[in-house]
Short mmCIF file of C-alpha atoms in Angstrom, two decimals:
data_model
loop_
_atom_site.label_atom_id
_atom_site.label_comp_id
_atom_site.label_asym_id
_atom_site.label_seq_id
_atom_site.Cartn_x
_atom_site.Cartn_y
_atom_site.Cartn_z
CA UNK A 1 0.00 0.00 0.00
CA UNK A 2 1.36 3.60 -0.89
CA UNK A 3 2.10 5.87 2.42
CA UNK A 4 0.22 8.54 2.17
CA UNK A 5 2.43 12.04 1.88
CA UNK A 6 2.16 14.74 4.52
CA UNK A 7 4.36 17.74 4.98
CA UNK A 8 4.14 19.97 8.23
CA UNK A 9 1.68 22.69 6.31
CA UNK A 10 -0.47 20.21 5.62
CA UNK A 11 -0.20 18.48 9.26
CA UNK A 12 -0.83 22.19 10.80
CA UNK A 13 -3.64 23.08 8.32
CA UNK A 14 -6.00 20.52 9.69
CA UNK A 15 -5.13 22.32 13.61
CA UNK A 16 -5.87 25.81 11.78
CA UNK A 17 -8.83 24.90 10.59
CA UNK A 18 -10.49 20.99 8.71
CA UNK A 19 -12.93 22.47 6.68
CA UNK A 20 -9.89 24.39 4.61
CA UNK A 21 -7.74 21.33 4.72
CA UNK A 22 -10.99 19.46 3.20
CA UNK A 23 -10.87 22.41 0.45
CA UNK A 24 -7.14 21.89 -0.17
CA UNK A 25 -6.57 18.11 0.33
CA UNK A 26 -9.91 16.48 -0.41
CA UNK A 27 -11.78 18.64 -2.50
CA UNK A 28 -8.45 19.89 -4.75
CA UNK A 29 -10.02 23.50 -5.00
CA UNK A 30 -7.14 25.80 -6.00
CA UNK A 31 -6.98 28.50 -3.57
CA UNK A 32 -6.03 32.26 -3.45
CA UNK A 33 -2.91 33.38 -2.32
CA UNK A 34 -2.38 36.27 -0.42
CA UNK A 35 0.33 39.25 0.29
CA UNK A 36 1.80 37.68 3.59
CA UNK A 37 2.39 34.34 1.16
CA UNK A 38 4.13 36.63 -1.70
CA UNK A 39 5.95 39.08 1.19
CA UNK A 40 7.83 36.02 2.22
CA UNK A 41 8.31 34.07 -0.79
CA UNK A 42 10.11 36.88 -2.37
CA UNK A 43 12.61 37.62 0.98
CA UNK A 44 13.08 33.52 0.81
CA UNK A 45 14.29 33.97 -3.17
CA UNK A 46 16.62 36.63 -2.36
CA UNK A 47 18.01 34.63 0.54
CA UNK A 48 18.36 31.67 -1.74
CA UNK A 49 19.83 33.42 -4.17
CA UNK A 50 22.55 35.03 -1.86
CA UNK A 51 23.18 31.88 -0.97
CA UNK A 52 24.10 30.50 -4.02
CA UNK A 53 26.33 33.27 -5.34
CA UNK A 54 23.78 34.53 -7.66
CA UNK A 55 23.61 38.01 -6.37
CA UNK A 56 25.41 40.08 -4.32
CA UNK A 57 23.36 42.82 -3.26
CA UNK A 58 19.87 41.59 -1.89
CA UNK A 59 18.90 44.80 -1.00
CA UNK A 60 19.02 45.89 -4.73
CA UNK A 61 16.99 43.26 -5.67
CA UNK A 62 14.57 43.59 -2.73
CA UNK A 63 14.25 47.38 -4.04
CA UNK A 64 13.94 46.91 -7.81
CA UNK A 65 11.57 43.78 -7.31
CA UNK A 66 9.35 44.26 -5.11
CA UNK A 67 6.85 45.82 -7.10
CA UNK A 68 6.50 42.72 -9.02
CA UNK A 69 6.92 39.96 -6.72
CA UNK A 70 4.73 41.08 -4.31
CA UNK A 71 2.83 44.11 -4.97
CA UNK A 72 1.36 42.76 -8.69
CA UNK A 73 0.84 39.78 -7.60
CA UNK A 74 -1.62 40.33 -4.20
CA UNK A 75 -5.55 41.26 -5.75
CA UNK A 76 -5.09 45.51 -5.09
CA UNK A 77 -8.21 45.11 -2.93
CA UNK A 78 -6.51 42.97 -0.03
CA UNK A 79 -3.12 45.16 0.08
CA UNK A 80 -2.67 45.67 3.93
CA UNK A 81 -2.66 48.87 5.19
CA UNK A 82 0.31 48.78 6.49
CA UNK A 83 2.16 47.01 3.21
CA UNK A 84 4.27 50.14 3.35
CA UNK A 85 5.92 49.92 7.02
CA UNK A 86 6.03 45.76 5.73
CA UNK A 87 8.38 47.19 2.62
CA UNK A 88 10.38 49.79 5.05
CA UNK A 89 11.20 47.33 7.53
CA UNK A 90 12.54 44.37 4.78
CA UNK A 91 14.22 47.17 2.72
CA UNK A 92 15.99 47.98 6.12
CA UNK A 93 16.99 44.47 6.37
CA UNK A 94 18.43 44.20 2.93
CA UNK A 95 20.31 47.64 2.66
CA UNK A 96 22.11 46.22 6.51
CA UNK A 97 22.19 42.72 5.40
CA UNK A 98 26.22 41.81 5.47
CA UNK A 99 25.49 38.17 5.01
CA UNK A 100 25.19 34.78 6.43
CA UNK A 101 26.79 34.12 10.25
CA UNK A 102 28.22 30.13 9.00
CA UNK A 103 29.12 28.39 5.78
CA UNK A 104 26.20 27.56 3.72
CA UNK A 105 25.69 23.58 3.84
CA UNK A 106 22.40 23.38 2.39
CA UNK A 107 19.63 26.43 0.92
CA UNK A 108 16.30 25.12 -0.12
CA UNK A 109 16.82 21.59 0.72
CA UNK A 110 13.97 19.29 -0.32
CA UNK A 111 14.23 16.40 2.45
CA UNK A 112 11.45 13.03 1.88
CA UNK A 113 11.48 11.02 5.82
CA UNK A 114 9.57 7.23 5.77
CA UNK A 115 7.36 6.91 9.51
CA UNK A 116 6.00 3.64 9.68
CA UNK A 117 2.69 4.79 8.19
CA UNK A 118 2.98 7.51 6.00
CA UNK A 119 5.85 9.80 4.56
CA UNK A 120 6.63 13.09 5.02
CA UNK A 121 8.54 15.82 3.02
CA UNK A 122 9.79 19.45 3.26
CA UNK A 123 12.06 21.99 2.37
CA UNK A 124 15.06 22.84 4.69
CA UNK A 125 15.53 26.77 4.66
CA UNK A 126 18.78 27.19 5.12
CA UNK A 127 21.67 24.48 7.16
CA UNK A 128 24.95 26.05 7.69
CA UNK A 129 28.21 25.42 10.01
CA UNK A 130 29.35 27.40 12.58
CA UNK A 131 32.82 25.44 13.15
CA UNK A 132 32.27 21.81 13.83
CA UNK A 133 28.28 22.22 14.67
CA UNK A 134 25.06 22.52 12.33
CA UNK A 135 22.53 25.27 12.47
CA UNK A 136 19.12 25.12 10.81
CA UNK A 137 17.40 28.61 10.10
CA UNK A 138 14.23 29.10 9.05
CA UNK A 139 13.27 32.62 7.86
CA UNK A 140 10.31 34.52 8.99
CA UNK A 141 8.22 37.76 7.97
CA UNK A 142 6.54 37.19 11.21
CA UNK A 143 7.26 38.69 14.80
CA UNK A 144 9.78 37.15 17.08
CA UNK A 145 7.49 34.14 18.56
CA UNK A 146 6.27 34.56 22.55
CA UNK A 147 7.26 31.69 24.66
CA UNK A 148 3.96 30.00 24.68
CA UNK A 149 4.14 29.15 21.10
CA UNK A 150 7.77 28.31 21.06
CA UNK A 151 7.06 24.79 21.00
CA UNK A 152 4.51 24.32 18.21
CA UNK A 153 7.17 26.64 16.02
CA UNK A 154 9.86 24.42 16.67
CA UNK A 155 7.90 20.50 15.47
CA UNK A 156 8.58 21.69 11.73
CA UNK A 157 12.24 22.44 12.53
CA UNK A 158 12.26 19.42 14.58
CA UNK A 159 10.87 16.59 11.91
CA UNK A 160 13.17 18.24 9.26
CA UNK A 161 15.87 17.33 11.84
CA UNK A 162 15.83 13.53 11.17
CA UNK A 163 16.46 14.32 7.98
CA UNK A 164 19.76 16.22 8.62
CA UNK A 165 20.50 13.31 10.95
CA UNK A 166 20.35 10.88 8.19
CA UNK A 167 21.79 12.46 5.28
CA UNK A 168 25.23 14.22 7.18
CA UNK A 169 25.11 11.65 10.33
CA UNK A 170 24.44 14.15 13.13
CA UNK A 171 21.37 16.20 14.49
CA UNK A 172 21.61 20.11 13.90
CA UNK A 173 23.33 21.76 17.50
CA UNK A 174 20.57 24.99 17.28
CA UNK A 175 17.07 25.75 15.53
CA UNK A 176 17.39 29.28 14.38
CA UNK A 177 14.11 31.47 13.17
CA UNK A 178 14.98 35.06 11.74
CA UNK A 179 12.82 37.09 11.90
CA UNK A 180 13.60 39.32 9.23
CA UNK A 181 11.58 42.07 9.22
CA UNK A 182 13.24 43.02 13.09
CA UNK A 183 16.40 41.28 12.21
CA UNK A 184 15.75 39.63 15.21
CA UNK A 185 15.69 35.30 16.47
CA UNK A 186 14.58 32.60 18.27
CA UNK A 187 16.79 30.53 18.79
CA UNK A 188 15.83 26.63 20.32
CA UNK A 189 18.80 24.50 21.50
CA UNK A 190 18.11 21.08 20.02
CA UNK A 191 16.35 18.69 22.18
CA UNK A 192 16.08 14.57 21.68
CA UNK A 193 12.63 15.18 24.14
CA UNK A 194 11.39 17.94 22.28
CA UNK A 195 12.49 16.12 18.73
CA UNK A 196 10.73 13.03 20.08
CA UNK A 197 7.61 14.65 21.13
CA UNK A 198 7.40 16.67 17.61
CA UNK A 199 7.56 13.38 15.92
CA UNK A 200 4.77 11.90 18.63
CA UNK A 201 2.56 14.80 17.54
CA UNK A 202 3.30 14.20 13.83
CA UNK A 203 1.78 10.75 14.30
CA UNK A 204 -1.29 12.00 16.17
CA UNK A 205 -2.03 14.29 13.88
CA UNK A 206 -1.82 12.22 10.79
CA UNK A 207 -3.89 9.51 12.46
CA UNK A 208 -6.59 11.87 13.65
CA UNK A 209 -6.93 12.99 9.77
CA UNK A 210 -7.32 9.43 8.29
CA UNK A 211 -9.46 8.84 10.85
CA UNK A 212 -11.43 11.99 10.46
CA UNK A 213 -15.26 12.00 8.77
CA UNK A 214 -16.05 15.37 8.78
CA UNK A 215 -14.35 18.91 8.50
CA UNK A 216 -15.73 21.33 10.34
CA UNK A 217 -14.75 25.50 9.75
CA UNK A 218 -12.91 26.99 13.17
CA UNK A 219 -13.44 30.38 12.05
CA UNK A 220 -10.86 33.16 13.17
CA UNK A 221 -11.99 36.44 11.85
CA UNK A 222 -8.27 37.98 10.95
CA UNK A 223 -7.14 34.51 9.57
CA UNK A 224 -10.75 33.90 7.33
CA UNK A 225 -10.50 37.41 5.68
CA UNK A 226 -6.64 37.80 4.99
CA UNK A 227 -5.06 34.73 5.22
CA UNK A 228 -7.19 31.79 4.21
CA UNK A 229 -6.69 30.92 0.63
CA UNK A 230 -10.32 30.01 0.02
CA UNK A 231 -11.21 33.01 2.24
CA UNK A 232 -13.45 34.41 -1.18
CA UNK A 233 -15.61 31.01 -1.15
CA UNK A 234 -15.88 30.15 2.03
CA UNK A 235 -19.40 30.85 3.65
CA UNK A 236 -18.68 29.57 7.15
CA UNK A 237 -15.32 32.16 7.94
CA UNK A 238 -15.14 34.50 11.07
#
């Protein structure tokens, strides 16, 4: 029998709210994306691209870009108003952005894990060295995360672990978010009990979805009208 394929936005989807999972996963509806989804893809090209030695002055591309990455591509009529301050804060990034703190090991990293009943696949960020120990950094457009949430955060960062474990032989030493916009982080010191329960809750979850016969809507009024990509069919939103 074929596992079936999860990756941790589909996993945390079904917490956010079944009845858009049901849209997305069951139903195949092709949703709308959204500013905050274009905001951060672009800032995760240019960091790619740095990476690589493709460019050499991200702010100049963040600046000459923008327009088209993000602004032309978000519908005019859900353009936050505060999409300015959002452009400000990354161009201040860029424009101070003297580069990475270790050596680039991997950017963009597709990684494919086998659990005993399903698979499950992602895309590592960024891995680097810092001397003989392994960093994994995950860039954010969001705020710095408070403590409470800390640990939900961390399970993506966590599952992609095993698959630094088994491709270089050791687990990454820290879990690094930026969080661009602020140029500040979180930073998580890795944990085999925090790894462990991650992969615990990755189980539970994708159990409690094959097991699942209905998809009810958890409406949340700021997620349902700005975030949610079927947020311009869906009659049951906040």
């Amino acid at each position: 029998m074929t596992k079936p394929l999860f990756s941790n936005s589909r996993l945390t989807a079904h917490d956010t709210c079944p009845l858009m999972w049901s849209y997305n996963y069951i139903e195949n509806i092709s949703g709308e994306s959204n500013f905050y989804a274009h905001y951060g893809t672009f800032a995760h090209l240019i960091f790619e691209l740095f990476a690589l030695g493709k460019i050499d002055n991200p702010f100049e591309v963040w600046i000459n870009h923008y327009q088209k990455r993000v602004l032309d591509r978000t519908n005019p009529h859900e353009i936050p108003p505060w999409e300015k301050k959002w452009k400000a804060e990354g161009s201040w990034f860029f424009d101070e952005f003297k580069g990475f703190e270790g050596e680039t090991v991997w950017t963009e990293q597709h990684i494919l894990l086998g659990f005993e009943m399903f698979k499950f696949q992602g895309f590592v960020d960024r891995l680097e060295s810092r001397g003989k120990d392994l960093v994994m950094i995950d860039f954010k457009s969001s705020k710095p995360f408070i403590k409470k949430d800390i640990e939900q955060k961390g399970r993506q960062m966590y599952l992609y672990s095993r698959g630094v474990k088994e491709m270089l032989g050791k687990y990454p030493k820290q879990l690094e978010f930026l969080h661009f916009r602020q140029n500040k982080k979180t930073v998580i010191d890795f944990s085999l009990k925090e790894y462990n329960a991650a992969v615990d809750w990755a189980k539970r979850k994708v159990d409690e979805i094959l097991e699942a016969e209905e998809f009810p809507a958890n409406p949340n009024y700021f997620f349902c009208d700005n975030i949610c990509n079927f947020r311009n069919i869906c009659n049951q939103k906040g």
